[in-house]
JSON list of C-alpha atoms in Angstrom, two decimals:
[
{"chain": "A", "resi": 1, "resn": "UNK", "atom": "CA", "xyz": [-0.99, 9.38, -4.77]},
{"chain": "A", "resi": 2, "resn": "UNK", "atom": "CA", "xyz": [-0.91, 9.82, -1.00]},
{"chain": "A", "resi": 3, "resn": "UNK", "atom": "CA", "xyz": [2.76, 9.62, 0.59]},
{"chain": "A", "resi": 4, "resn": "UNK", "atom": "CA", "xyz": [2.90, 6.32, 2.76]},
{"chain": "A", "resi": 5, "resn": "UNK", "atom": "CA", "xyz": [4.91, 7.54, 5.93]},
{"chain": "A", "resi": 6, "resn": "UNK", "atom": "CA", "xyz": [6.28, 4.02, 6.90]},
{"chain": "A", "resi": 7, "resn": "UNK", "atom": "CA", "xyz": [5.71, 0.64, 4.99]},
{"chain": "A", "resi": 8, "resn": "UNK", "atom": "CA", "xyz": [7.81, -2.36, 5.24]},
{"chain": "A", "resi": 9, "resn": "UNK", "atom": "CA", "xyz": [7.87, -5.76, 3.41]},
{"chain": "A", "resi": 10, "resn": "UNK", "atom": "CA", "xyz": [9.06, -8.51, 6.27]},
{"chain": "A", "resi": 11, "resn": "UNK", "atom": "CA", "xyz": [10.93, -11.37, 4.57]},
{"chain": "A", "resi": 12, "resn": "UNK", "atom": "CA", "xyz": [8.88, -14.02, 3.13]},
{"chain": "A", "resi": 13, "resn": "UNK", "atom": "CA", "xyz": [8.67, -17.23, 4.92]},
{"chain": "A", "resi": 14, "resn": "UNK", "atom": "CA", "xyz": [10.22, -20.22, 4.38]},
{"chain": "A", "resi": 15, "resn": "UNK", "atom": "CA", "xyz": [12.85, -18.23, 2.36]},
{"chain": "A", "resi": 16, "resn": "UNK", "atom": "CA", "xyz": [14.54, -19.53, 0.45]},
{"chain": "A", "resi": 17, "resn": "UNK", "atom": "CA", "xyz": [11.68, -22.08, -0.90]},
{"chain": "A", "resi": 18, "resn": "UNK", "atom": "CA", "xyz": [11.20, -25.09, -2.72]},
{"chain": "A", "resi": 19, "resn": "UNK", "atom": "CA", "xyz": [7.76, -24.45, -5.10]},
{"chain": "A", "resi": 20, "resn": "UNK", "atom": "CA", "xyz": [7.29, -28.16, -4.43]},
{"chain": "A", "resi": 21, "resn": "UNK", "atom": "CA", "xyz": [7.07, -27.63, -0.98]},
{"chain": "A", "resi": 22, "resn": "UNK", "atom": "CA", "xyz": [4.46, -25.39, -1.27]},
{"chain": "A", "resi": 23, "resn": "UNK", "atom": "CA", "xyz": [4.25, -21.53, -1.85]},
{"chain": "A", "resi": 24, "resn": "UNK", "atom": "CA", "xyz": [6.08, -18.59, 0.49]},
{"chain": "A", "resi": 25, "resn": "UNK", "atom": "CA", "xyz": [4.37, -16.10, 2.42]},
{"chain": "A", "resi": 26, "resn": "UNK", "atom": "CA", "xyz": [5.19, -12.46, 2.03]},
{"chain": "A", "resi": 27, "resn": "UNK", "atom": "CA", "xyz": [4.07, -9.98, 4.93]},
{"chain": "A", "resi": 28, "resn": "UNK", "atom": "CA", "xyz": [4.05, -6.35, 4.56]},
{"chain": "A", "resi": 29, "resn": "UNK", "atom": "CA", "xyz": [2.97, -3.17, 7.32]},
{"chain": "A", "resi": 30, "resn": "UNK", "atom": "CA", "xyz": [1.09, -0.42, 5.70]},
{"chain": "A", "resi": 31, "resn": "UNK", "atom": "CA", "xyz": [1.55, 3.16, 7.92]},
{"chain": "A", "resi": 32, "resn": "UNK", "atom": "CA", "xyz": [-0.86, 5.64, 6.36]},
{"chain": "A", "resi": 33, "resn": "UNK", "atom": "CA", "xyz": [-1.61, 9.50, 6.26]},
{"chain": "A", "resi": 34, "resn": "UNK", "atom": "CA", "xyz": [-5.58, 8.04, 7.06]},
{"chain": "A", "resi": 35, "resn": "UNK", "atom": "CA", "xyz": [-6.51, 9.12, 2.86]},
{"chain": "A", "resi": 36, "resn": "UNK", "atom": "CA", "xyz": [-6.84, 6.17, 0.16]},
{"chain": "A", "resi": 37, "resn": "UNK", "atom": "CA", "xyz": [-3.62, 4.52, -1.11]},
{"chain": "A", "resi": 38, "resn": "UNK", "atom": "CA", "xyz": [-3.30, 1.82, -3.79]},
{"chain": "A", "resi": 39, "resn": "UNK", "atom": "CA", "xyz": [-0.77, -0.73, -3.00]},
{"chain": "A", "resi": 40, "resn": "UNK", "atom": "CA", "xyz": [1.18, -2.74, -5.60]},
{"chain": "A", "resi": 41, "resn": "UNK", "atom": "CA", "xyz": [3.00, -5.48, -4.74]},
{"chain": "A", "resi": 42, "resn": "UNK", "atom": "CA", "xyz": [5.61, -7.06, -7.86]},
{"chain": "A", "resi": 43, "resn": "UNK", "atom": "CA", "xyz": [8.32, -9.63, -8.34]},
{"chain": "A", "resi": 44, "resn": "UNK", "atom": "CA", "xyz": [11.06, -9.35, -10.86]},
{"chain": "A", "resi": 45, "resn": "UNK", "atom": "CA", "xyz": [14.18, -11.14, -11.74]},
{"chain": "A", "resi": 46, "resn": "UNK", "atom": "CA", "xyz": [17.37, -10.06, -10.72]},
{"chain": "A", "resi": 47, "resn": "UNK", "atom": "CA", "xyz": [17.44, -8.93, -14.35]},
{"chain": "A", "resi": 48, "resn": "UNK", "atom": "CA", "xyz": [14.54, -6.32, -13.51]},
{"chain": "A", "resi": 49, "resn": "UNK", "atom": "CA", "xyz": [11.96, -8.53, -15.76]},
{"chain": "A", "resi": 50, "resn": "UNK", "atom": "CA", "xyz": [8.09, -8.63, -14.22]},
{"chain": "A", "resi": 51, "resn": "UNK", "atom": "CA", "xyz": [7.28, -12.34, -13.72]},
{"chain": "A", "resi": 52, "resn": "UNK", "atom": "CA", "xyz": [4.72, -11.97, -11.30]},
{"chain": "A", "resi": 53, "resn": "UNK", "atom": "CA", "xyz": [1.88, -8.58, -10.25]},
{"chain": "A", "resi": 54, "resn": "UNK", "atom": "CA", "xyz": [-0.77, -9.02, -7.75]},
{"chain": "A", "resi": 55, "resn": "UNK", "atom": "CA", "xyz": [-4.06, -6.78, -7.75]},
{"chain": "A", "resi": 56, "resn": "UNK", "atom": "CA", "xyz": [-3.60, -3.33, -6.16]},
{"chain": "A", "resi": 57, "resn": "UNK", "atom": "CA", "xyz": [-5.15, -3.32, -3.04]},
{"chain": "A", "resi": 58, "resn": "UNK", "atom": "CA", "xyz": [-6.69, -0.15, -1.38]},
{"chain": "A", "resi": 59, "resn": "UNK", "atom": "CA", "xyz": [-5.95, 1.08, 2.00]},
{"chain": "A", "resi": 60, "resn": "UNK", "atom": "CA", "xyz": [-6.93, 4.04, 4.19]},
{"chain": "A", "resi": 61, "resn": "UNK", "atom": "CA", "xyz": [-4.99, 3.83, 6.91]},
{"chain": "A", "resi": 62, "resn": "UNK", "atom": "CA", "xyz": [-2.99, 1.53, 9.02]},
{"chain": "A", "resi": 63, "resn": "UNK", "atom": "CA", "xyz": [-2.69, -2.12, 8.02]},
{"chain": "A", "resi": 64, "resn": "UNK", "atom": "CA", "xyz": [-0.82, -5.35, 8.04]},
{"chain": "A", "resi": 65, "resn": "UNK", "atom": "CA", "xyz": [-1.45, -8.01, 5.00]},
{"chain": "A", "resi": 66, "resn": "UNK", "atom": "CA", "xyz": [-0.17, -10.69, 3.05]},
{"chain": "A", "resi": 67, "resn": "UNK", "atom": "CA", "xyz": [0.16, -12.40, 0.06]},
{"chain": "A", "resi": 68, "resn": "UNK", "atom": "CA", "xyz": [1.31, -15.99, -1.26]},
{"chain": "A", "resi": 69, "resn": "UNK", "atom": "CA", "xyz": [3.39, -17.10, -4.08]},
{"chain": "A", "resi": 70, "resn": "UNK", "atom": "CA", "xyz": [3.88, -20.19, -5.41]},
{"chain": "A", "resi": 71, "resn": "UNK", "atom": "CA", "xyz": [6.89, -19.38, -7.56]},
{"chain": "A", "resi": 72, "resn": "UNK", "atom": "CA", "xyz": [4.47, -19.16, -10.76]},
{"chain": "A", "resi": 73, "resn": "UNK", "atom": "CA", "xyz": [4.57, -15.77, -13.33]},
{"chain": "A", "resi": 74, "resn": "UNK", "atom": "CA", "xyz": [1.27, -13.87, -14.33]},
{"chain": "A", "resi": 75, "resn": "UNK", "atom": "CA", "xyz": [0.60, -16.83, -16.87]},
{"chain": "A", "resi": 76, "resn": "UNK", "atom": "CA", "xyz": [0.88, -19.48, -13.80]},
{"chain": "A", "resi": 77, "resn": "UNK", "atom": "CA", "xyz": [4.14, -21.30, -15.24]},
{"chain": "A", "resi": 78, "resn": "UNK", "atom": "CA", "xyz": [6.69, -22.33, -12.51]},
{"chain": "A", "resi": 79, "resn": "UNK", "atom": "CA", "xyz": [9.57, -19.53, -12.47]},
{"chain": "A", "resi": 80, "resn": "UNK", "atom": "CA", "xyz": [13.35, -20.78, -12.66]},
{"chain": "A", "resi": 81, "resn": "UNK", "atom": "CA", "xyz": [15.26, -21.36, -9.54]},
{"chain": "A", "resi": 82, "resn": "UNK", "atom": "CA", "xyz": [17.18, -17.72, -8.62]},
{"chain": "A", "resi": 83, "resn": "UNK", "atom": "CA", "xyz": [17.04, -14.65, -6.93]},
{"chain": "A", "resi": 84, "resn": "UNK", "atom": "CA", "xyz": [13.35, -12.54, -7.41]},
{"chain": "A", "resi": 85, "resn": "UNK", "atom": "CA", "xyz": [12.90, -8.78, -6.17]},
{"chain": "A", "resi": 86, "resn": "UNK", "atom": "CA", "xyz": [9.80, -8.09, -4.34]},
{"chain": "A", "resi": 87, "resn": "UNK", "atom": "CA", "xyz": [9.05, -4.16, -5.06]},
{"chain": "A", "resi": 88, "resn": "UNK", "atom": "CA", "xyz": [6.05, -2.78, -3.02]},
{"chain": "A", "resi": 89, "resn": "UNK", "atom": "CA", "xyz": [4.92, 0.40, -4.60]},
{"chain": "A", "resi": 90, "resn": "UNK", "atom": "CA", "xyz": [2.05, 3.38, -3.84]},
{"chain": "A", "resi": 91, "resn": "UNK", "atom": "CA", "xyz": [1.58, 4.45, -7.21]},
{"chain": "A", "resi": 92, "resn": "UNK", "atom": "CA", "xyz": [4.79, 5.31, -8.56]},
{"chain": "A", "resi": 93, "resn": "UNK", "atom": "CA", "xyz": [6.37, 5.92, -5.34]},
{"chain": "A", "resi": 94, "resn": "UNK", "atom": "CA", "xyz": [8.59, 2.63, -4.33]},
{"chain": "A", "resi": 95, "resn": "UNK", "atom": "CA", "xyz": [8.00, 1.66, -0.84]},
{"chain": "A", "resi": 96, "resn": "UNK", "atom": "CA", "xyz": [10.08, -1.11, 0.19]},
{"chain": "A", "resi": 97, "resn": "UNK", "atom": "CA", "xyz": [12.30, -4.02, -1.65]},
{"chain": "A", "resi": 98, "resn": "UNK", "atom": "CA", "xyz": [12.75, -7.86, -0.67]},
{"chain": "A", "resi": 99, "resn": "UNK", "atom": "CA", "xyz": [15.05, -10.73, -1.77]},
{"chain": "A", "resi": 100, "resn": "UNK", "atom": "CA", "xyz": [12.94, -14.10, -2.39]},
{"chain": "A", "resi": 101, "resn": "UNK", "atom": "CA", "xyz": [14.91, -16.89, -3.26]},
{"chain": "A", "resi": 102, "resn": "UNK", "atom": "CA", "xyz": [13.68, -20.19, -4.93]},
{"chain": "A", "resi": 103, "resn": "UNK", "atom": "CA", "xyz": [15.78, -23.29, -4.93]},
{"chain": "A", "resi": 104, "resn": "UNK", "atom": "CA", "xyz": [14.40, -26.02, -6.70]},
{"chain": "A", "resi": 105, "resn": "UNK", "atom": "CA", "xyz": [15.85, -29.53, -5.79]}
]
């Protein structure tokens, strides 16, 4: 795993989000050392449980990307209104955390 020498999830947008609404976009800057890096970019509950994992992506150098989510888990059922941890990760190595909120009315 190459070291990433400086990432950064922006917040999501709208946040916090209705599902109903439609889904929240999550930005994220990727500073490289110029080698191949495979991003990984997770939710969790507050609780620290996976709900949702989106395909690594590969990246050789500097980059800006997003990703949407529409408040579903891996198996596409609607998530519970609450407070979900965005973790963006280079192999093991933890890059930067978020706060997404859903509020469901």
């Amino acid at each position: 795993v190459k070291k990433v020498l400086r990432s950064q999830a922006h917040q999501n947008y709208p946040n916090p989000f209705n599902p109903a609404n439609g889904p929240t976009t999550i930005e994220y800057d990727i500073k490289g050392t110029g080698e191949t890096m495979e991003i990984i970019l997770e939710l969790y509950t507050f609780a620290g449980e996976l709900v949702k994992e989106y395909e690594p992506k590969n990246y050789s150098g500097d980059a800006r990307d997003s990703v949407t989510w529409a408040g579903v888990n891996n198996a596409g059922n609607a998530v519970a209104s609450g407070i979900y941890i965005l973790v963006i990760r280079n192999g093991d190595e933890v890059i930067d955390r978020r706060k997404i909120v859903i509020i469901k009315r």
